[in-house]
XYZ file of C-alpha atoms in Angstrom:
582
model
C -28.925 30.880 28.500
C -28.809 27.123 28.066
C -25.612 25.149 28.029
C -24.067 24.523 24.590
C -22.598 21.137 23.603
C -20.347 19.785 20.844
C -22.228 18.491 17.792
C -20.916 16.430 14.949
C -22.445 16.597 11.499
C -22.946 13.039 10.188
C -24.789 12.028 7.032
C -27.629 9.603 7.523
C -28.690 6.869 5.126
C -31.471 9.110 3.795
C -28.953 11.792 2.816
C -29.999 14.156 5.612
C -27.540 15.672 8.040
C -28.300 15.903 11.752
C -26.303 17.236 14.656
C -25.695 14.646 17.357
C -24.483 15.595 20.810
C -21.020 14.431 21.726
C -20.091 12.919 25.036
C -17.219 15.348 25.423
C -17.146 18.279 27.841
C -19.528 21.159 26.964
C -18.098 24.529 25.884
C -19.661 27.904 25.231
C -18.599 27.839 21.591
C -20.155 24.487 20.728
C -23.387 23.990 18.883
C -26.310 23.527 18.487
C -28.014 24.083 21.815
C -28.734 20.632 23.076
C -31.399 21.712 25.587
C -33.528 23.192 22.820
C -34.815 21.020 20.006
C -34.261 22.307 16.462
C -37.067 24.416 15.078
C -35.829 24.958 11.509
C -34.733 22.550 8.803
C -32.705 24.008 5.925
C -32.250 22.026 2.724
C -29.182 22.667 0.574
C -28.960 20.417 -2.441
C -29.376 16.824 -1.294
C -28.459 17.641 2.309
C -30.634 19.019 5.109
C -29.590 20.714 8.348
C -31.645 20.678 11.566
C -30.897 24.068 13.144
C -32.388 26.860 15.281
C -33.925 30.056 14.015
C -32.418 32.503 16.485
C -28.657 32.082 15.700
C -29.321 32.167 11.966
C -31.678 35.168 12.045
C -29.206 37.126 14.196
C -26.571 37.101 11.417
C -28.302 36.248 8.102
C -30.503 38.894 6.511
C -31.753 36.452 3.894
C -33.053 33.904 6.384
C -34.554 36.706 8.471
C -36.492 38.008 5.461
C -37.649 34.523 4.487
C -39.073 33.946 7.976
C -40.654 37.402 8.241
C -42.175 37.490 4.734
C -43.935 34.153 5.040
C -47.567 34.133 6.222
C -46.961 30.908 8.097
C -45.459 31.925 11.420
C -44.743 28.311 12.220
C -42.496 27.747 9.168
C -40.005 24.983 9.894
C -38.423 24.279 6.488
C -36.407 26.482 4.077
C -34.919 25.410 0.747
C -31.633 27.070 -0.247
C -30.777 24.922 -3.261
C -29.085 27.835 -5.073
C -26.607 28.517 -2.247
C -23.092 28.954 -3.751
C -20.646 26.326 -2.554
C -23.443 23.895 -1.719
C -23.736 22.070 1.631
C -20.070 22.612 2.496
C -20.310 26.390 2.270
C -23.601 26.549 4.130
C -22.282 24.349 6.931
C -19.390 26.737 7.565
C -21.725 29.750 7.462
C -24.119 28.050 9.894
C -21.267 27.296 12.301
C -20.245 30.948 12.106
C -23.814 31.962 13.014
C -23.636 29.699 16.070
C -20.409 31.359 17.191
C -18.088 28.529 16.189
C -14.643 29.757 15.172
C -14.494 29.126 11.411
C -10.959 29.193 10.022
C -10.737 31.154 6.787
C -8.163 29.750 4.332
C -7.160 30.135 0.676
C -9.256 27.114 -0.211
C -12.491 28.391 1.362
C -12.313 32.195 1.340
C -13.979 32.536 -2.091
C -16.724 30.127 -1.069
C -17.288 31.942 2.250
C -17.309 35.337 0.549
C -19.988 34.154 -1.888
C -22.166 32.409 0.724
C -21.917 35.421 3.018
C -23.257 37.588 0.199
C -25.972 35.042 -0.630
C -27.106 34.815 3.026
C -26.703 38.610 3.452
C -24.339 38.268 6.396
C -23.396 41.951 6.379
C -22.518 44.387 9.167
C -26.054 45.830 9.284
C -27.255 42.561 10.812
C -24.316 41.823 13.146
C -20.975 43.350 13.979
C -17.887 41.631 12.550
C -20.092 39.441 10.391
C -18.872 36.822 7.928
C -18.822 39.172 4.933
C -16.524 41.622 6.750
C -14.299 38.795 7.967
C -13.818 37.381 4.474
C -13.175 40.842 3.042
C -10.453 41.456 5.625
C -8.819 38.125 4.762
C -8.916 38.911 1.044
C -7.281 42.321 1.532
C -4.614 41.172 3.976
C -3.766 37.630 2.889
C -4.856 37.154 -0.735
C -4.701 40.266 -2.910
C -1.071 41.253 -2.075
C 0.294 37.872 -3.243
C 0.089 36.609 -6.833
C 0.074 32.892 -6.118
C -2.602 33.264 -3.441
C -4.730 35.425 -5.717
C -4.534 32.871 -8.531
C -5.484 30.051 -6.138
C -8.581 31.950 -4.990
C -9.465 32.921 -8.566
C -9.391 29.234 -9.486
C -11.950 28.555 -6.730
C -14.208 31.222 -8.210
C -14.665 29.130 -11.368
C -17.073 26.829 -9.520
C -18.870 29.743 -7.851
C -20.224 31.468 -10.949
C -22.266 33.574 -11.457
C -22.278 34.941 -7.914
C -18.482 35.387 -7.819
C -18.891 37.694 -10.837
C -21.903 39.498 -9.366
C -20.011 40.532 -6.235
C -17.049 41.675 -8.418
C -14.715 39.184 -6.752
C -13.384 37.811 -10.069
C -12.482 41.246 -11.459
C -10.787 42.289 -8.228
C -8.634 39.160 -8.241
C -7.687 39.552 -11.920
C -6.721 43.207 -11.440
C -4.652 42.279 -8.388
C -2.743 39.657 -10.396
C -2.013 42.152 -13.174
C -0.914 44.915 -10.788
C 1.329 42.634 -8.729
C 2.899 41.088 -11.823
C 3.936 44.490 -13.124
C 5.169 45.547 -9.681
C 7.353 42.442 -9.546
C 8.675 43.230 -13.011
C 9.606 46.741 -11.903
C 11.136 45.500 -8.643
C 13.136 42.864 -10.494
C 14.472 45.508 -12.898
C 15.464 47.841 -10.061
C 17.224 45.034 -8.225
C 19.222 44.234 -11.362
C 20.254 47.897 -11.582
C 21.169 47.796 -7.912
C 23.270 44.709 -8.567
C 25.109 46.413 -11.447
C 25.609 49.677 -9.524
C 25.486 48.671 -5.844
C 25.124 51.500 -3.382
C 24.972 49.189 -0.389
C 25.346 45.531 0.485
C 22.690 43.344 -1.106
C 21.364 40.462 1.010
C 21.683 36.949 -0.398
C 17.940 36.617 -0.786
C 16.463 36.699 -4.232
C 12.995 38.219 -4.549
C 10.047 36.389 -6.025
C 9.894 36.957 -9.747
C 7.063 36.292 -12.193
C 8.834 33.096 -13.261
C 8.153 31.742 -9.773
C 4.389 31.884 -10.250
C 3.477 31.725 -13.940
C 4.889 28.241 -14.321
C 2.885 26.676 -11.531
C -0.142 28.769 -10.680
C -1.739 30.112 -13.848
C -1.967 26.650 -15.395
C -4.825 25.750 -13.028
C -7.182 28.371 -14.482
C -9.742 27.529 -17.135
C -9.237 29.165 -20.528
C -11.809 31.936 -19.938
C -10.228 33.149 -16.701
C -6.708 32.705 -18.101
C -7.610 34.815 -21.128
C -8.908 37.597 -18.909
C -5.781 37.499 -16.745
C -3.495 37.718 -19.801
C -5.426 40.624 -21.277
C -5.183 42.423 -17.939
C -1.428 41.963 -17.532
C -0.844 42.936 -21.174
C -2.771 46.158 -20.596
C -0.629 46.860 -17.521
C 2.592 46.580 -19.548
C 4.125 43.227 -18.633
C 7.105 42.421 -20.874
C 6.365 40.541 -24.085
C 8.934 37.841 -23.359
C 7.288 37.142 -20.003
C 3.853 36.993 -21.624
C 5.249 34.480 -24.127
C 6.573 32.290 -21.316
C 3.199 32.377 -19.596
C 1.407 31.455 -22.834
C 3.815 28.631 -23.668
C 3.563 27.119 -20.194
C -0.225 27.355 -20.072
C -0.632 25.913 -23.573
C 1.669 22.995 -22.783
C -0.161 22.141 -19.560
C -3.690 22.601 -20.862
C -3.193 20.675 -24.116
C -1.117 17.984 -22.421
C -3.981 17.275 -20.067
C -6.232 16.576 -23.068
C -4.015 13.839 -24.509
C -5.929 10.590 -24.567
C -3.925 7.680 -23.252
C -6.412 5.099 -24.520
C -4.878 3.730 -27.704
C -8.156 1.996 -28.567
C -10.027 5.307 -28.942
C -12.265 5.048 -31.982
C -11.625 7.614 -34.705
C -14.543 10.010 -34.920
C -16.036 8.858 -31.597
C -17.893 11.282 -29.328
C -14.943 11.335 -26.915
C -12.493 12.261 -29.660
C -14.825 14.957 -31.019
C -15.203 16.418 -27.537
C -11.434 16.505 -27.022
C -10.993 18.083 -30.439
C -13.508 20.786 -29.521
C -11.675 21.546 -26.270
C -8.375 21.732 -28.152
C -9.903 24.096 -30.696
C -11.191 26.456 -27.989
C -7.802 26.560 -26.249
C -5.769 27.076 -29.435
C -8.017 29.868 -30.739
C -7.852 31.638 -27.381
C -4.048 31.305 -27.150
C -3.571 32.628 -30.699
C -5.698 35.670 -29.870
C -3.342 36.400 -26.942
C -0.054 36.179 -28.878
C 2.007 39.374 -29.227
C 1.655 41.519 -32.331
C 2.802 39.825 -35.540
C 6.413 40.722 -36.246
C 9.617 39.284 -37.706
C 11.202 40.150 -34.339
C 8.481 38.486 -32.277
C 9.625 36.842 -29.018
C 7.407 33.830 -29.742
C 9.724 30.846 -30.445
C 9.343 29.148 -33.826
C 9.032 25.730 -32.182
C 5.996 26.940 -30.215
C 4.361 28.469 -33.304
C 4.910 25.239 -35.190
C 3.379 23.093 -32.441
C 0.442 25.463 -32.197
C -0.130 25.339 -35.961
C -0.008 21.530 -36.016
C -2.552 21.355 -33.195
C -4.694 23.994 -34.893
C -4.863 21.964 -38.106
C -5.614 18.685 -36.326
C -8.412 20.295 -34.284
C -9.923 22.151 -37.291
C -9.699 25.692 -35.950
C -11.291 28.639 -37.729
C -9.807 29.896 -40.996
C -8.818 33.239 -39.439
C -6.965 31.496 -36.586
C -5.087 29.237 -38.989
C -4.201 32.177 -41.265
C -2.876 34.095 -38.270
C -0.563 31.215 -37.325
C 0.590 30.705 -40.922
C 1.473 34.372 -41.242
C 3.370 34.378 -37.942
C 5.296 31.304 -39.081
C 6.053 32.911 -42.441
C 7.376 36.046 -40.748
C 9.911 33.984 -38.778
C 10.546 31.260 -41.344
C 14.308 31.882 -41.426
C 14.385 30.684 -37.788
C 12.712 27.354 -38.562
C 14.170 23.871 -38.828
C 12.806 20.975 -40.874
C 10.798 19.536 -37.979
C 8.948 22.840 -37.616
C 7.450 22.693 -41.110
C 6.661 18.977 -41.291
C 2.959 19.562 -40.643
C 0.809 16.411 -40.792
C -2.262 16.637 -42.998
C -5.690 16.368 -41.414
C -6.581 13.205 -43.312
C -9.768 12.245 -41.390
C -8.802 8.578 -41.739
C -8.336 8.653 -45.521
C -5.414 6.404 -46.434
C -5.061 7.994 -49.883
C -4.381 11.479 -48.560
C -0.881 12.931 -48.520
C 0.995 12.668 -45.236
C 1.896 16.353 -45.014
C -0.061 19.573 -45.431
C 1.793 21.060 -48.409
C -0.887 23.716 -49.029
C -0.120 25.314 -45.682
C 3.621 25.231 -46.412
C 3.055 26.903 -49.785
C 1.247 29.771 -48.079
C 3.903 30.086 -45.361
C 6.798 30.279 -47.840
C 4.869 32.725 -50.016
C 4.339 34.981 -46.989
C 8.069 34.989 -46.295
C 8.987 35.760 -49.900
C 6.569 38.697 -50.088
C 7.720 40.423 -46.921
C 9.937 43.449 -46.629
C 12.401 44.091 -43.794
C 10.335 47.100 -42.739
C 7.305 44.907 -42.113
C 7.217 44.914 -38.325
C 4.880 45.660 -35.453
C 4.789 49.364 -36.327
C 2.781 48.467 -39.402
C 1.401 44.952 -38.952
C -1.443 45.294 -41.448
C 0.582 46.475 -44.390
C -0.647 45.096 -47.709
C 1.564 42.201 -48.829
C 1.170 43.246 -52.479
C 3.190 46.364 -51.675
C 6.094 44.383 -50.216
C 9.058 42.924 -52.015
C 12.385 41.453 -51.010
C 15.328 43.504 -52.199
C 18.421 41.320 -52.522
C 21.358 43.630 -53.067
C 24.314 41.364 -52.546
C 25.106 37.798 -51.479
C 26.352 39.094 -48.139
C 23.235 41.106 -47.270
C 21.083 39.992 -44.333
C 18.133 39.556 -46.676
C 20.055 37.231 -48.961
C 21.360 35.316 -45.974
C 17.785 34.783 -44.736
C 16.482 33.580 -48.065
C 19.420 31.197 -48.454
C 18.478 29.640 -45.115
C 14.882 29.345 -46.245
C 15.975 27.850 -49.564
C 17.981 25.200 -47.792
C 14.989 24.536 -45.559
C 12.691 24.063 -48.550
C 15.144 21.660 -50.215
C 15.206 19.540 -47.062
C 11.407 19.655 -46.904
C 11.100 18.580 -50.550
C 13.434 15.634 -49.968
C 11.282 14.557 -47.004
C 7.842 14.870 -48.635
C 9.137 13.264 -51.845
C 9.011 9.932 -50.004
C 5.228 10.196 -49.712
C 3.657 8.010 -52.405
C 0.341 9.888 -52.061
C 1.866 13.303 -52.827
C 0.731 14.437 -56.266
C 3.344 15.642 -58.810
C 1.491 18.953 -59.212
C 1.881 19.801 -55.507
C 5.544 18.810 -55.497
C 6.184 20.885 -58.624
C 4.386 23.876 -57.064
C 6.752 23.707 -54.103
C 9.833 23.195 -56.309
C 8.928 26.228 -58.451
C 8.222 28.451 -55.474
C 11.576 30.178 -54.921
C 13.210 32.715 -57.267
C 16.411 31.977 -59.210
C 18.652 33.985 -56.914
C 17.522 32.005 -53.878
C 20.205 29.364 -54.314
C 23.894 29.128 -54.968
C 23.961 25.364 -55.432
C 21.125 23.267 -56.879
C 22.306 19.967 -55.408
C 19.610 19.942 -52.702
C 16.807 20.414 -55.200
C 18.308 17.809 -57.554
C 18.419 15.277 -54.700
C 14.757 15.952 -53.802
C 13.643 15.640 -57.432
C 15.574 12.387 -57.843
C 13.916 10.941 -54.723
C 10.489 11.942 -55.993
C 11.117 10.336 -59.393
C 12.329 7.152 -57.713
C 9.268 6.946 -55.416
C 6.853 7.938 -58.233
C 8.115 5.994 -61.272
C 4.787 6.181 -63.143
C 4.343 9.939 -63.447
C 3.640 11.427 -66.871
C 6.534 12.438 -69.128
C 5.237 16.014 -69.203
C 5.313 16.158 -65.392
C 8.769 14.564 -65.321
C 10.057 17.148 -67.789
C 8.472 20.068 -65.930
C 9.849 18.825 -62.636
C 13.385 18.568 -63.993
C 13.151 22.066 -65.485
C 13.107 23.447 -61.951
C 16.772 22.419 -61.616
C 19.383 24.886 -62.839
C 22.065 22.627 -64.279
C 24.603 25.453 -64.177
C 24.447 25.365 -60.371
C 25.052 21.653 -59.934
C 28.322 20.545 -58.383
C 30.671 18.236 -60.304
C 29.468 15.250 -58.250
C 25.808 16.075 -58.956
C 26.556 16.543 -62.664
C 28.285 13.160 -62.826
C 25.297 11.534 -61.143
C 22.754 13.338 -63.352
C 24.571 12.387 -66.550
C 24.100 8.706 -65.697
C 20.641 8.987 -64.082
C 18.145 6.990 -66.141
C 15.209 8.528 -64.273
C 15.901 11.960 -65.817
C 14.661 12.964 -69.275
C 17.254 12.732 -72.045
C 17.067 16.501 -72.553
C 18.337 17.126 -69.033
C 21.228 14.676 -69.366
C 22.288 16.446 -72.564
C 21.986 19.816 -70.857
C 24.130 18.619 -67.950
C 26.869 17.419 -70.336
C 26.703 20.698 -72.252
C 27.243 22.810 -69.143
C 30.038 20.510 -68.008
C 31.843 21.255 -71.276
C 31.326 24.983 -70.723
C 32.670 24.594 -67.205
C 35.881 22.934 -68.441
C 36.317 25.427 -71.279
C 35.933 28.377 -68.931
C 38.417 26.811 -66.540
C 40.956 26.504 -69.315
C 40.327 30.108 -70.375
C 40.578 31.495 -66.860
C 36.889 32.390 -66.637
C 36.452 30.387 -63.501
C 34.571 33.070 -61.626
C 31.475 32.529 -63.715
C 31.588 28.807 -64.400
C 30.165 27.840 -61.011
C 27.450 30.449 -60.806
C 26.655 30.445 -64.508
C 26.297 34.216 -64.326
C 28.028 37.451 -65.116
C 27.987 40.321 -62.611
C 25.555 38.395 -60.454
C 22.873 38.139 -63.160
C 21.511 34.646 -63.595
C 19.878 33.484 -66.839
C 16.093 33.354 -66.713
C 14.248 30.057 -66.829
C 10.720 29.440 -67.958
C 9.965 28.090 -64.498
C 11.791 29.416 -61.536
C 11.879 27.032 -58.809
C 14.536 26.301 -56.536
C 15.902 25.826 -53.201
C 19.312 26.352 -51.810
C 22.040 23.752 -51.596
C 22.479 21.353 -48.790
C 24.913 23.590 -46.944
C 24.619 26.941 -45.216
C 25.300 30.268 -46.995
C 28.584 30.726 -45.134
C 29.734 27.250 -46.155
C 28.559 27.914 -49.708
C 30.764 30.976 -50.035
C 33.691 29.176 -48.416
C 33.262 26.292 -50.857
C 33.147 28.677 -53.803
C 36.298 30.448 -52.639
C 38.101 27.119 -52.257
C 37.079 26.030 -55.757
C 38.188 29.357 -57.190
C 41.565 29.085 -55.486
C 42.021 25.538 -56.745
C 41.043 26.553 -60.265
C 43.415 29.515 -60.169
C 46.254 27.270 -59.049
C 45.455 24.748 -61.778
C 45.360 27.437 -64.480
C 48.592 28.940 -63.126
C 50.288 25.540 -63.307
C 49.053 25.060 -66.863
C 50.425 28.482 -67.870
C 53.791 27.702 -66.274
C 53.908 24.386 -68.098
C 52.999 26.132 -71.347
C 55.752 28.679 -70.741
C 58.251 25.891 -70.126
C 57.157 24.163 -73.320
C 57.585 27.420 -75.245
C 61.099 27.856 -73.819
C 61.960 24.276 -74.757
C 60.601 24.881 -78.230
C 62.705 28.053 -78.678
C 65.774 26.279 -77.355
C 65.286 23.331 -79.714
C 64.769 25.694 -82.656
C 68.017 27.531 -81.854
C 69.901 24.224 -81.676
C 68.495 23.192 -85.045
C 69.479 26.541 -86.544
C 73.061 26.122 -85.301
C 73.319 22.633 -86.733
C 72.087 23.801 -90.127
C-alpha cells in the first residue's frame, strides 16, 4: 500500500477545494494518498473535493450505489448538493472514510449523524462505521444530560428535514422531557432527605431544572420549543416550573426582536416582519400556558406584558380573548401598570392612548366569575356565574374592593387622555355594582379630572357622568370640594349639600353608623346607573377609617349628652333657687 501524507483543505479562488500535500512527516492516518492522483470529484454546494473512489466506496453505501448504477464506468464527478450540513459535514465524513480520527463533539454530532445517514455509512458496509459511532456518542454523552440534549436539538434546526426523518429530533425531545421529570423527582427526594436525614448529606447540590431552563431552552426556535414544552407537560413537570420556562423563553425571544433603530419607518417591511415574528411567538406561548384558573401560577405581570405585546402585534381574536380571560381571572392580583394597555393606534394621532375596550372585557370577566370557577371546570358558562358578597369581611368582598380601587386609579389615569370619548369613560365608571365601594372619593377624583381635561363635553354627558358618584359615600373633604366645584352640575352640588345635612343630623341623633355608608343593615339605595369604584385606600384601611370615625362620633355625641345633662342640672338648680326666693 502506498505511503499516506498530510493534506490540508484550502479553498481556491474558483471556490473549489483541493488537498495539497504538506511538507511534514508522513503518517499512516493522513490523507489523501499522495502517490495516487484523485479519480473522483465530489461537489457539495459551491465546494468541490478531489478524492479517491476506494476509501469512499468502502464506507459509504450511497457513493457505492451511485458508482455501480451508472453506465459510465469512468465516472469522475458526483454532485451531492442535498447533503445535510453542507461542505463542512461532508469534509468530516470524507476524512472518516480515509481513516482520519474525526472528533465527535456536541456541536457536530447532529451533523455527523445526519450525513452518515445520507451517505449510508452503516455497519453493513464497514465495521464501526460513522453511523454507529455517532449513535454511541448520542447515547453515552448527549441523551443523559439535559443541557447537552438541548444543544444538539438546536443544531437539528438547520438539518431539517433529515433530522426528522431519522427520528433524531423526537428522541432528543423525549430525552429532555424524561430527564426534566427525573430531576424534579430527585430534587423532591433530596428535600425530603434534608428534612428527615438518615445519613450525612454531602455539600454538593444536584443540578435542578432551574440550572438549564434559564440558559439552554432559549436557543431553540419556537417550533422546537413548543414541542419540548408539550412533551414535558405530558410527563408531569410541575406547573410552576413550566411557567418559569415559558417566562424566560418569552423574555429572551421577544427581547431579541426589539429594534434598536429609532429611525425605523412605521409600517415598513422590516416592522411588519418583526410584528409577524412577535405574533407567532405570542400565539405559541399562550397555547402553552397552564389551564385557566384563578389560582394559576402565571404571574399577573407576565400576563399583562403578554397581552400588551399581543395587541401591538395584532394576534388572533381567540389568542387575545384567552389572555383577557386569564387576566380577568386574576384581576385582584393586578396593579395599575398591569392594566394600562396602550391602544394599537396604527399611527392615528386622534386615537385614545389606552385600550379601554379590552379593560371593559377584563373587568366584566372578573365580575361574572364565581369562586368555584377553577381548573376543574374551566369551560363553565359565564352566564351561570355570579359573585355572592355575603359580608364586608368575606374574601369575595375583599377581592372586589381591591378591583374597585384598581379601577378608580385606572379611571384617574385615562381621564388625562384628551382623545378618550365621554361614552367610553362613562362605560368604565358605570361598570362596578353599588356594593363594590365603601368610599366614592376615588371615583369623584377621576370624574373631576375628566371634566377638567374635557371642558366641552355635553351637559347630558356631564350629568350622566356625575350620576355614577354616590354622594352618600363621599368623605367630608370630598363633599367640601364638590360643593364648591364649578365643573359639576348644579344638581350634584345640591345633592352633596343635602346629604351633608343628613350626615350632621344623624350625628346629632346618634345614628352615626349609617351616616357614612348611607345604608341600613348593609343595604345601599339603588341608583339609576350603578357605577363605581372603590376609594383610594385598601379595604382594611377603609374599615379602620370607618371605625375611627365612629369612635370619634360616639365621643362627640357622648360629650354633647354630658353637656346637655349639666345644663339640665344647672336649670333645675336655678329653678329651685328662684322658688326659694319667691
